[in-house]
PDB file of C-alpha atoms and ligand atoms in Angstrom:
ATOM      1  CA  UNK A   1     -14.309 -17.108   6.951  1.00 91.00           C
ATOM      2  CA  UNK A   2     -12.934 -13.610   6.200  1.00 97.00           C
ATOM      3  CA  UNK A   3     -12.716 -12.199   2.703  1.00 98.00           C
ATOM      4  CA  UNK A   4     -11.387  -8.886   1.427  1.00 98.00           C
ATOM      5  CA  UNK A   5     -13.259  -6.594  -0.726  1.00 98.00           C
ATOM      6  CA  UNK A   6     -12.012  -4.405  -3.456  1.00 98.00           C
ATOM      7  CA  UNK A   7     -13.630  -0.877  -3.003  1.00 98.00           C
ATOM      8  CA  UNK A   8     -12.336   1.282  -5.884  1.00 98.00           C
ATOM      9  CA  UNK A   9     -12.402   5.071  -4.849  1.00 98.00           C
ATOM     10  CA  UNK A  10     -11.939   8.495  -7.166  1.00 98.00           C
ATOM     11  CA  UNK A  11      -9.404   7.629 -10.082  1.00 97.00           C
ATOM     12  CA  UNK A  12      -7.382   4.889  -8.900  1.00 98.00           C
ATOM     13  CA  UNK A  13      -7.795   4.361  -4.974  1.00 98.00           C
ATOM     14  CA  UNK A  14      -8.680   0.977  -3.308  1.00 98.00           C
ATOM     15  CA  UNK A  15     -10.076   0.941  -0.132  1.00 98.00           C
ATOM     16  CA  UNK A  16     -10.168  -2.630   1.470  1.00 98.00           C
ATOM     17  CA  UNK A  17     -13.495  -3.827   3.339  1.00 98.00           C
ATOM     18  CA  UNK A  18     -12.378  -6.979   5.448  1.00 98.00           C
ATOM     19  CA  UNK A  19     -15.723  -8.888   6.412  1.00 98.00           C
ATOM     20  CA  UNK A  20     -16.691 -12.537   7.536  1.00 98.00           C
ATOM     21  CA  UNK A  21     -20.689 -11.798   5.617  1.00 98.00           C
ATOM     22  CA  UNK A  22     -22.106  -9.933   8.422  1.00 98.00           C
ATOM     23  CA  UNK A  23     -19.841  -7.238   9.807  1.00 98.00           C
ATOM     24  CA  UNK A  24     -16.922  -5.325   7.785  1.00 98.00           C
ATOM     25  CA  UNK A  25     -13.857  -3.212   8.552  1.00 98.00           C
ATOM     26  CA  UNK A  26     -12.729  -0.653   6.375  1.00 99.00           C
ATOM     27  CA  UNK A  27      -9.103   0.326   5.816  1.00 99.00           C
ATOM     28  CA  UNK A  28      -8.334   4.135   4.456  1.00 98.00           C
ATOM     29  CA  UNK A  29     -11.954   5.089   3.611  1.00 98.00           C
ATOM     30  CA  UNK A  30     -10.524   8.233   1.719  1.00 98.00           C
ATOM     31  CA  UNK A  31     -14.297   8.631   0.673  1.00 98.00           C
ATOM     32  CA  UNK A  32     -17.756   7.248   2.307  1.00 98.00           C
ATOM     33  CA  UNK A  33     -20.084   6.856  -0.238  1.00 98.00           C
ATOM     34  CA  UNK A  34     -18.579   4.067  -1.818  1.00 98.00           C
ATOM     35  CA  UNK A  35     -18.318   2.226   1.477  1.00 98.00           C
ATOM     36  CA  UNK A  36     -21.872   2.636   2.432  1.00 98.00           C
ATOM     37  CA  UNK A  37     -22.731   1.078  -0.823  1.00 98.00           C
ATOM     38  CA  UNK A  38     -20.773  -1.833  -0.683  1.00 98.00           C
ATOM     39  CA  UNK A  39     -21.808  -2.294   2.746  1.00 98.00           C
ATOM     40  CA  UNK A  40     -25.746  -2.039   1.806  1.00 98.00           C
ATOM     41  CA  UNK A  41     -25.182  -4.318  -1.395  1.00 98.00           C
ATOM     42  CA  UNK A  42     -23.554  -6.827   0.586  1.00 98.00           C
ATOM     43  CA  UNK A  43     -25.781  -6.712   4.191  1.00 98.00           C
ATOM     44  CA  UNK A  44     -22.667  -5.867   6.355  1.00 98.00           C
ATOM     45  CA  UNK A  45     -22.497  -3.825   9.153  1.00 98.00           C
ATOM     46  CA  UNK A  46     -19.170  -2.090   9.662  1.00 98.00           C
ATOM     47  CA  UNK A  47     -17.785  -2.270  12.790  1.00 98.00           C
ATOM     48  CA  UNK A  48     -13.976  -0.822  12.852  1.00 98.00           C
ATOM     49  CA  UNK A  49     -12.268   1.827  10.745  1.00 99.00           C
ATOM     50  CA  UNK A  50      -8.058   1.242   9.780  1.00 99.00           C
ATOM     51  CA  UNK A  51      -6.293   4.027   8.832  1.00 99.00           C
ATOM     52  CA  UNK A  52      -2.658   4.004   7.575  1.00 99.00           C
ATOM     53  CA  UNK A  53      -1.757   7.698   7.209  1.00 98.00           C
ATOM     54  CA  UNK A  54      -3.079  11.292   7.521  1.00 98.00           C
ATOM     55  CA  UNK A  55      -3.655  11.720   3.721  1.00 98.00           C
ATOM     56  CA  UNK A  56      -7.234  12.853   2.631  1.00 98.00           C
ATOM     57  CA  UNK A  57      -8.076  10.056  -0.179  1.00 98.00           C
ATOM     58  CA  UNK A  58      -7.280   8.151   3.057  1.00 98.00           C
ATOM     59  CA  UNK A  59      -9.126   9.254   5.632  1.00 98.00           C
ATOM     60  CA  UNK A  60     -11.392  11.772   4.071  1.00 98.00           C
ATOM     61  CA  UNK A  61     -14.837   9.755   4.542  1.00 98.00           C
ATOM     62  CA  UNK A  62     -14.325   8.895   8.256  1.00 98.00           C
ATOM     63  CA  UNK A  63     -16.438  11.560   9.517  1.00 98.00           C
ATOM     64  CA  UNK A  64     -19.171  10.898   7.235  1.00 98.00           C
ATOM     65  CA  UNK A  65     -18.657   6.561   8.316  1.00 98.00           C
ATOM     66  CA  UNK A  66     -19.364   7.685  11.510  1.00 98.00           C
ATOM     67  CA  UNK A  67     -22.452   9.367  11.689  1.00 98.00           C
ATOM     68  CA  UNK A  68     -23.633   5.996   9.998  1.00 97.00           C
ATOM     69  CA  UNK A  69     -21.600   3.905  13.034  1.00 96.00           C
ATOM     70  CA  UNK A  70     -20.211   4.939  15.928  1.00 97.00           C
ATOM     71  CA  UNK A  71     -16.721   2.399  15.845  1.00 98.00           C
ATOM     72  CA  UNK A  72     -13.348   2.447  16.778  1.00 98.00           C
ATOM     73  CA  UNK A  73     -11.094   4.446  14.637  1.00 99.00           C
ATOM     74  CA  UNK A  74      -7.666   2.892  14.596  1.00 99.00           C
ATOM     75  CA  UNK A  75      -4.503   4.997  13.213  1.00 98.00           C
ATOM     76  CA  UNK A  76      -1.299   6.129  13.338  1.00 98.00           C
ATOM     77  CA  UNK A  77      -0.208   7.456  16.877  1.00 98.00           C
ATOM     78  CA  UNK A  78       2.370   9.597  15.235  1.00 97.00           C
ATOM     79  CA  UNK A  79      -0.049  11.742  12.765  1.00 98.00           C
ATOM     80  CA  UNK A  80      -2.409  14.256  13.849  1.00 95.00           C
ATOM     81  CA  UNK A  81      -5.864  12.648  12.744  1.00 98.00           C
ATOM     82  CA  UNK A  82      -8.990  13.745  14.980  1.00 97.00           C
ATOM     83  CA  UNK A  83     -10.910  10.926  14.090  1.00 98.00           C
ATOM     84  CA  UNK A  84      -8.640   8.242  15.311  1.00 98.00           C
ATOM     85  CA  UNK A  85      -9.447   6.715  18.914  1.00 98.00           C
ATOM     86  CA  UNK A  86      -7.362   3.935  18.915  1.00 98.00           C
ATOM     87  CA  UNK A  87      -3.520   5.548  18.510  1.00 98.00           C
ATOM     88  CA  UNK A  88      -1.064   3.012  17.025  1.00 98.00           C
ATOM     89  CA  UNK A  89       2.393   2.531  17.153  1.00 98.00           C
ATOM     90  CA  UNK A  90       4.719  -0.373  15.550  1.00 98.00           C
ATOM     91  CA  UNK A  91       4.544  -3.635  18.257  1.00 98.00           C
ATOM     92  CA  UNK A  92       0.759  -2.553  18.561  1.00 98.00           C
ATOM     93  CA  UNK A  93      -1.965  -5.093  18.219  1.00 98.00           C
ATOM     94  CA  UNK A  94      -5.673  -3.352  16.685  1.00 98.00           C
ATOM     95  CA  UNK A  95      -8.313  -6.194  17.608  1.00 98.00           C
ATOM     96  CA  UNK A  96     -11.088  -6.611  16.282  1.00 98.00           C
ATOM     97  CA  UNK A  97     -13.575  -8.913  18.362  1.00 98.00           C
ATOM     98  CA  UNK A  98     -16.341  -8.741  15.894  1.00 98.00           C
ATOM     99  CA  UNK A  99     -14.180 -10.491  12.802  1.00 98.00           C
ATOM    100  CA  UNK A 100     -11.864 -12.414  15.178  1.00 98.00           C
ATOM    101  CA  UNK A 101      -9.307 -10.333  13.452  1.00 98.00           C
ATOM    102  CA  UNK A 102      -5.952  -9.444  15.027  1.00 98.00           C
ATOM    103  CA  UNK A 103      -3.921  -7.187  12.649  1.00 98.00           C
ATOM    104  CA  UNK A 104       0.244  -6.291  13.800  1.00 98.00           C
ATOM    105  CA  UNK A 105       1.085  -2.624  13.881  1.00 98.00           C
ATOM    106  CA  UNK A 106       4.505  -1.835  11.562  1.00 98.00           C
ATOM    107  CA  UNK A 107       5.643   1.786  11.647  1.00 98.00           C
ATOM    108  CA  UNK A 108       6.638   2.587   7.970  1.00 98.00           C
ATOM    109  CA  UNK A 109       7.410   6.277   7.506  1.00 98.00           C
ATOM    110  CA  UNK A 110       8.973   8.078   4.309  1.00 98.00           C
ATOM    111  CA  UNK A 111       5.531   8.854   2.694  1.00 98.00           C
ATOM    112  CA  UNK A 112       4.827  10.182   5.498  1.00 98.00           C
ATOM    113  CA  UNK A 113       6.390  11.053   9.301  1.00 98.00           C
ATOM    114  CA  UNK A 114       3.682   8.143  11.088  1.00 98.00           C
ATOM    115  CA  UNK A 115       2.455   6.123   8.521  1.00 98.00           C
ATOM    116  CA  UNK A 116       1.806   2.388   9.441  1.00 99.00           C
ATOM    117  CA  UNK A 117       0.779  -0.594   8.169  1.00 99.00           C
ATOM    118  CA  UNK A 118      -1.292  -3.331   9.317  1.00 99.00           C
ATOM    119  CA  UNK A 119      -0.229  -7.278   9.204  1.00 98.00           C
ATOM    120  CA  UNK A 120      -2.540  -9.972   8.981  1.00 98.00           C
ATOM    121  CA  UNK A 121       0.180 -12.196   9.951  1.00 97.00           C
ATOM    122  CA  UNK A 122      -1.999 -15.776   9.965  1.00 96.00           C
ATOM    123  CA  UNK A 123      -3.816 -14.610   7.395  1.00 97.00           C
ATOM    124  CA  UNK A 124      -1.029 -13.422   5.406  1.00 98.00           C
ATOM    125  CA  UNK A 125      -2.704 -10.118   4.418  1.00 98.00           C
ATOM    126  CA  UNK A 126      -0.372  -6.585   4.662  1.00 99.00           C
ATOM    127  CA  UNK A 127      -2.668  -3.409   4.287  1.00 99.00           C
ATOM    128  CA  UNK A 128       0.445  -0.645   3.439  1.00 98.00           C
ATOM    129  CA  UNK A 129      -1.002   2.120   2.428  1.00 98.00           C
ATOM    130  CA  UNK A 130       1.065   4.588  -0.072  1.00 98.00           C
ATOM    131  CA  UNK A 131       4.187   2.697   1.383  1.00 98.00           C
ATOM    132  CA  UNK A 132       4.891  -0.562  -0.601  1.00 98.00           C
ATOM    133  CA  UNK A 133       2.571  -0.255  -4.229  1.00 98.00           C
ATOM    134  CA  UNK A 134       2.466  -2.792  -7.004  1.00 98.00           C
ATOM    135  CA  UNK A 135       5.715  -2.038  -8.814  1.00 98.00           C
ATOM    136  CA  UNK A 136       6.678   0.824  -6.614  1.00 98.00           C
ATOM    137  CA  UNK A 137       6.950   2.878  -4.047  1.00 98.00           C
ATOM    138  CA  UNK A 138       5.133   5.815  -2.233  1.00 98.00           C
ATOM    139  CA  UNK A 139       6.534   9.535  -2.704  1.00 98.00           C
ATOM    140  CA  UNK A 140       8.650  10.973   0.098  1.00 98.00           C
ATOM    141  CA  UNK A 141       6.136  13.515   0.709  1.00 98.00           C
ATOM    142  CA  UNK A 142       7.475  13.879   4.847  1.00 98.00           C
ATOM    143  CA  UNK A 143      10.305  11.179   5.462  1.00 98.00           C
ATOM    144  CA  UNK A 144      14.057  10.486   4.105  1.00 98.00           C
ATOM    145  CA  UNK A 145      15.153   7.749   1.762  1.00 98.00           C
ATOM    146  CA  UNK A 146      16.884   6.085   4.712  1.00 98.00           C
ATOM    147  CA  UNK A 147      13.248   5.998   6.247  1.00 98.00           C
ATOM    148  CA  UNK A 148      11.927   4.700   3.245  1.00 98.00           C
ATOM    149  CA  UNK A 149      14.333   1.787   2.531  1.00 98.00           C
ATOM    150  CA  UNK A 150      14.138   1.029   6.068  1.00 98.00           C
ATOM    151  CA  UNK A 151      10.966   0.776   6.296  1.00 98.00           C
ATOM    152  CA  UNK A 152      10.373  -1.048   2.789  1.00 98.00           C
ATOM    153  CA  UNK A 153      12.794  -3.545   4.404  1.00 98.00           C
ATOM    154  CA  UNK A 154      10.168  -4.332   7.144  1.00 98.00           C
ATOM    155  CA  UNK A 155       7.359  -5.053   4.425  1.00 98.00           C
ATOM    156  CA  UNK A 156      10.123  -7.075   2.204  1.00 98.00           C
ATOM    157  CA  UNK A 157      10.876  -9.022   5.562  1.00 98.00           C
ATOM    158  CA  UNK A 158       7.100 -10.549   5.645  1.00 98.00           C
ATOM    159  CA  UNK A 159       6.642 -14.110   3.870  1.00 98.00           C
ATOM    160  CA  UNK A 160       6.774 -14.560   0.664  1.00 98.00           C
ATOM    161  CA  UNK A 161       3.104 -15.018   0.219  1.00 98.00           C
ATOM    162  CA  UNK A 162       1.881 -12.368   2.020  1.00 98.00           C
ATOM    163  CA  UNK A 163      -0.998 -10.713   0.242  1.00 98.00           C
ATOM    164  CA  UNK A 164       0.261  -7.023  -0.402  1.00 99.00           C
ATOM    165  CA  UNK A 165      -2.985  -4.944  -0.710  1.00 99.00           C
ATOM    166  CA  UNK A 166      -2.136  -1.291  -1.268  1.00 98.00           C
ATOM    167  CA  UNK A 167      -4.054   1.882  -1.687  1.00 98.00           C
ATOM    168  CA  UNK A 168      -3.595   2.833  -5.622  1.00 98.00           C
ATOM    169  CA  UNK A 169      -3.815   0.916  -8.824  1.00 98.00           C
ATOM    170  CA  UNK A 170      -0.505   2.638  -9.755  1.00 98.00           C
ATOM    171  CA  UNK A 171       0.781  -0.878 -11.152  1.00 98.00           C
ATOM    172  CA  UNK A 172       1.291  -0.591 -14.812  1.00 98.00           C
ATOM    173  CA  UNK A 173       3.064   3.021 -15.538  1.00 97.00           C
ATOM    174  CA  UNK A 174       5.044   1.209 -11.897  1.00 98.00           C
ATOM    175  CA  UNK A 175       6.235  -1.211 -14.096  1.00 98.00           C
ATOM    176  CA  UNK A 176       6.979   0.836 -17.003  1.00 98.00           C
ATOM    177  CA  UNK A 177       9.670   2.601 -15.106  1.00 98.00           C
ATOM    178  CA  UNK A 178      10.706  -0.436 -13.255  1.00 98.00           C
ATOM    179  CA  UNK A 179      10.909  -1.867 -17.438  1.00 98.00           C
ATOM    180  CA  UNK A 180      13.485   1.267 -18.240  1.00 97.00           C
ATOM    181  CA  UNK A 181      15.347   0.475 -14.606  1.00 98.00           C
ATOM    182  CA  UNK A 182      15.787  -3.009 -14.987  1.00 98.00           C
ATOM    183  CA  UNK A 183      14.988  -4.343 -18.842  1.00 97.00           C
ATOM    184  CA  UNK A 184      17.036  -7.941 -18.528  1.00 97.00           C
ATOM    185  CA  UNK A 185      14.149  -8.975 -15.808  1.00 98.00           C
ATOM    186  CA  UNK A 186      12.575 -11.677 -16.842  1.00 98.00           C
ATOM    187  CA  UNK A 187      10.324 -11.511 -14.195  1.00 98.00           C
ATOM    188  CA  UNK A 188       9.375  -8.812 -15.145  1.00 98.00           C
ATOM    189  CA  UNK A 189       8.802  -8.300 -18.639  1.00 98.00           C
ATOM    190  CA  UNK A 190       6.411 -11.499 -17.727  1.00 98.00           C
ATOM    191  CA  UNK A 191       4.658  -9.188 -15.122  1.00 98.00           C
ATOM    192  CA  UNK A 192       3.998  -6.747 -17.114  1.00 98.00           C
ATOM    193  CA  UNK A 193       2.516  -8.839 -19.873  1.00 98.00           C
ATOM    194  CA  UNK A 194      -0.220 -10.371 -16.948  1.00 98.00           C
ATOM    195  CA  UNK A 195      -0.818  -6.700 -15.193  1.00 98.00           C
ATOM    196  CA  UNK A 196      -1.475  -5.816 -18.751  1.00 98.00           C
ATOM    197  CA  UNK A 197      -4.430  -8.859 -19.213  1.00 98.00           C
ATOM    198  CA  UNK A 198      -5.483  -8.025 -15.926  1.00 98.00           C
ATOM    199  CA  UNK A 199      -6.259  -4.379 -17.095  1.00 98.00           C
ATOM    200  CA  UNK A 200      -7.348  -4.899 -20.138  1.00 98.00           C
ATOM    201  CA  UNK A 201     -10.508  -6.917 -18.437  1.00 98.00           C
ATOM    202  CA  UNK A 202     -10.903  -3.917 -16.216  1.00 97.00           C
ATOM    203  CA  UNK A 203      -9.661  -6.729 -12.786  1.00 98.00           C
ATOM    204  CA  UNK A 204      -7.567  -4.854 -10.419  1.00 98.00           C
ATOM    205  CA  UNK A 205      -3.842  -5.535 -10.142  1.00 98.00           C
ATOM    206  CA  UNK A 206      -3.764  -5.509  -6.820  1.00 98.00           C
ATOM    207  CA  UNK A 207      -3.273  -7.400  -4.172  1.00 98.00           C
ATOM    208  CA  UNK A 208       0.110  -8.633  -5.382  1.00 98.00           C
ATOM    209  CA  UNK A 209       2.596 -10.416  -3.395  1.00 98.00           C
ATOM    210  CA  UNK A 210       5.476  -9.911  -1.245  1.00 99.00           C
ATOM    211  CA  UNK A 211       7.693 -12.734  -3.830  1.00 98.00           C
ATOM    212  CA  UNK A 212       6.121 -10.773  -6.717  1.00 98.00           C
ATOM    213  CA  UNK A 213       7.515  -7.133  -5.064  1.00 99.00           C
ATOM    214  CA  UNK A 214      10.779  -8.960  -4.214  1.00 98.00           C
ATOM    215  CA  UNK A 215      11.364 -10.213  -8.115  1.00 98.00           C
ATOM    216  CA  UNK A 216      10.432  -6.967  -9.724  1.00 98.00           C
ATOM    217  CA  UNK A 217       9.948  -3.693  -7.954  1.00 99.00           C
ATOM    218  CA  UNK A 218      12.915  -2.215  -8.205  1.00 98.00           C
ATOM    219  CA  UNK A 219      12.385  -0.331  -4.885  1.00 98.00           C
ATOM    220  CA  UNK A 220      13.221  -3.635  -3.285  1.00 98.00           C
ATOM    221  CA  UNK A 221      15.882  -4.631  -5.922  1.00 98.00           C
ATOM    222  CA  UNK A 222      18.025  -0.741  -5.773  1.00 98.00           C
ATOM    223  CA  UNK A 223      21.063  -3.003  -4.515  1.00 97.00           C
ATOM    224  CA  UNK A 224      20.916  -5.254  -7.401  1.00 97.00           C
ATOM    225  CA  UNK A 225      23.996  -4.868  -9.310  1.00 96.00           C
ATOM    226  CA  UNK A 226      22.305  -4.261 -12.524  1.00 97.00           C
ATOM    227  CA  UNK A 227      19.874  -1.865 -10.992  1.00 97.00           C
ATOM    228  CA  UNK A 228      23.408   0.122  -9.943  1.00 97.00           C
ATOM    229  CA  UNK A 229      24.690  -0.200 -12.903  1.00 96.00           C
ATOM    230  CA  UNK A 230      21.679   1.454 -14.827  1.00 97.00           C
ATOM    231  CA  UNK A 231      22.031   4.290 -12.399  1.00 97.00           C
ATOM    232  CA  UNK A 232      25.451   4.518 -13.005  1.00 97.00           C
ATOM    233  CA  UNK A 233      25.045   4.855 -16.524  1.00 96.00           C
ATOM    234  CA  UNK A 234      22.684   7.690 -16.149  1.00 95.00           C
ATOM    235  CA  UNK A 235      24.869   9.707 -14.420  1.00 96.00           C
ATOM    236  CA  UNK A 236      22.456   9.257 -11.157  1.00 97.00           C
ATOM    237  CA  UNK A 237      24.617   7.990  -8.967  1.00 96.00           C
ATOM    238  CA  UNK A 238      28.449   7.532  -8.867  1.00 92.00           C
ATOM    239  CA  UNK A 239      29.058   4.494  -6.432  1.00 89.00           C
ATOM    240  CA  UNK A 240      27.336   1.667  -5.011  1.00 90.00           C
ATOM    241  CA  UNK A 241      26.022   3.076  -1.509  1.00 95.00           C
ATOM    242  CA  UNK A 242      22.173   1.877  -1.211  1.00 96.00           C
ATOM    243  CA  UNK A 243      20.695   4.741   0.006  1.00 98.00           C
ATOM    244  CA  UNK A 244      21.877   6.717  -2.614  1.00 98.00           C
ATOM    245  CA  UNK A 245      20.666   4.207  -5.118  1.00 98.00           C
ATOM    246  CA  UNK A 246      17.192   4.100  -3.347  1.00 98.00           C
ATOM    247  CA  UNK A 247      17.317   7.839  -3.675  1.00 98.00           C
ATOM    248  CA  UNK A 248      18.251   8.704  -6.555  1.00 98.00           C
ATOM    249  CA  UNK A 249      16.163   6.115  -8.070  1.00 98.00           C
ATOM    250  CA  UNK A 250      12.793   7.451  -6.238  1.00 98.00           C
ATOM    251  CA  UNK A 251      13.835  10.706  -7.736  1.00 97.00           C
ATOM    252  CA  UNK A 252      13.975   9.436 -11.385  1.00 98.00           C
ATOM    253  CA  UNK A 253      10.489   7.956 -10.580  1.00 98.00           C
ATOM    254  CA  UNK A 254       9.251  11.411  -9.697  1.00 96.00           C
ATOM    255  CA  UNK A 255      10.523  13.134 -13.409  1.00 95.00           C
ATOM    256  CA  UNK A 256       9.915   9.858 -15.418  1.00 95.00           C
ATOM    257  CA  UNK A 257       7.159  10.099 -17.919  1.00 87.00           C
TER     258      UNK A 257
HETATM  259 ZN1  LIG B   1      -0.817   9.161   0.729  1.00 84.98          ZN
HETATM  260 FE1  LIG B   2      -2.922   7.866  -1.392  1.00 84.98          FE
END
């Protein structure tokens, strides 16, 4: 039986510790410490490191992890990342024996030029990184919008009830802009009321799910006529092309306060 654990990080990172009670992977262990913690508290012994992308509160503890275990460092073929071993592009499979845990390689650049994500696919579990966040979106720190929405697309693609476990508890000032994008979604206005709860009692929003994304992030819903409208409106855009919508909307995100 495999269960996920919720490792919060400096301000607001998660990093994910996937374990069956005796041995634990780690996805984007952006710092040690609080990985060798929860893997003395809880008696595991880690035996595989996930990365998604190059970005330090990502991949900033590895070299630390390792002189504690020497395991196979999975990541991103297309990033330059000396820890990583095990080089992965999209169609890749990274196994690991220890868990009985197969995880599908997606390549999912715009944040940045190689960053992938990893799909639990009979488990149901997507580990995205700064792609796909509660709410939002990643910034467009290396790739295009077309990369973006493309690759969005991918993660949008996965069932419904796919367990969307991403790197930042970004979820609430998400869904205030997503409010000022999109205020007739019901759907919404409803999420934001149990994100809200969920904060309140200091529980993490995340892992939310792919239907939950789909019926309120608004960087899955930019070709939703009301979404266009709203850009319309605000002089963002001035037609209905989605890429320009997806843009233009990520750079309203950026400036929104
Ligand atoms: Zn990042
Ligand atoms: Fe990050």
């Amino acid at each position: 039986m495999l269960k996920v654990l919720t490792v919060p990080a400096f301000e607001d990172n998660y990093l994910w510790l996937i374990h069956d009670g005796h041995n634990a992977a780690v996805v984007d262990p952006g710092d040690a410490q609080p990985i060798l913690t929860a893997l003395a508290e809880h008696g595991l012994t880690l035996v595989a490191i996930l990365l998604t992308h190059h970005h330090a509160d990502h991949s900033g503890g590895v070299p630390r992890l390792l002189q504690h275990a020497q395991v196979p460092v999975f990541g991103p073929a297309g990033e330059n990342i000396a820890t990583v071993t095990r080089p992965l592009v999209e169609g890749d499979i990274a196994t690991i024996p220890e868990l009985g845990l197969a995880l599908s390689v997606l390549d999912v650049p715009g944040h940045t030029r190689g960053h992938i994500a990893y799909v639990a696919t009979d488990r149901q579990w997507l580990f995205c990184g700064d792609t796909l966040f509660a709410g939002g979106c990643g910034r467009l720190f290396e790739g295009t919008p077309q990369q973006m929405c493309a690759s969005l697309a991918k993660l949008a693609a996965l069932p419904g009830s796919t367990q969307v476990y991403c790197a930042h508890e970004y979820t609430l000032s998400n869904l205030r802009f997503a409010l000022a994008v999109e205020p007739g979604n019901a759907a919404l206005v409803a999420r934001i009321a149990r994100e809200q709860a969920r904060r309140a009692q200091g529980e993490p929003t995340v892992p939310s799910t792919i239907a939950v994304e789909q019926a309120t992030n608004p960087f899955l819903r930019y070709r939703e006529p009301a979404i266009i409208a709203r850009l319309v409106a605000e002089n963002l855009v001035d037609g209905e092309e989605p890429i320009a919508a997806f843009a233009a909307l990520r750079a309203w995100k950026n400036t929104y306060r």
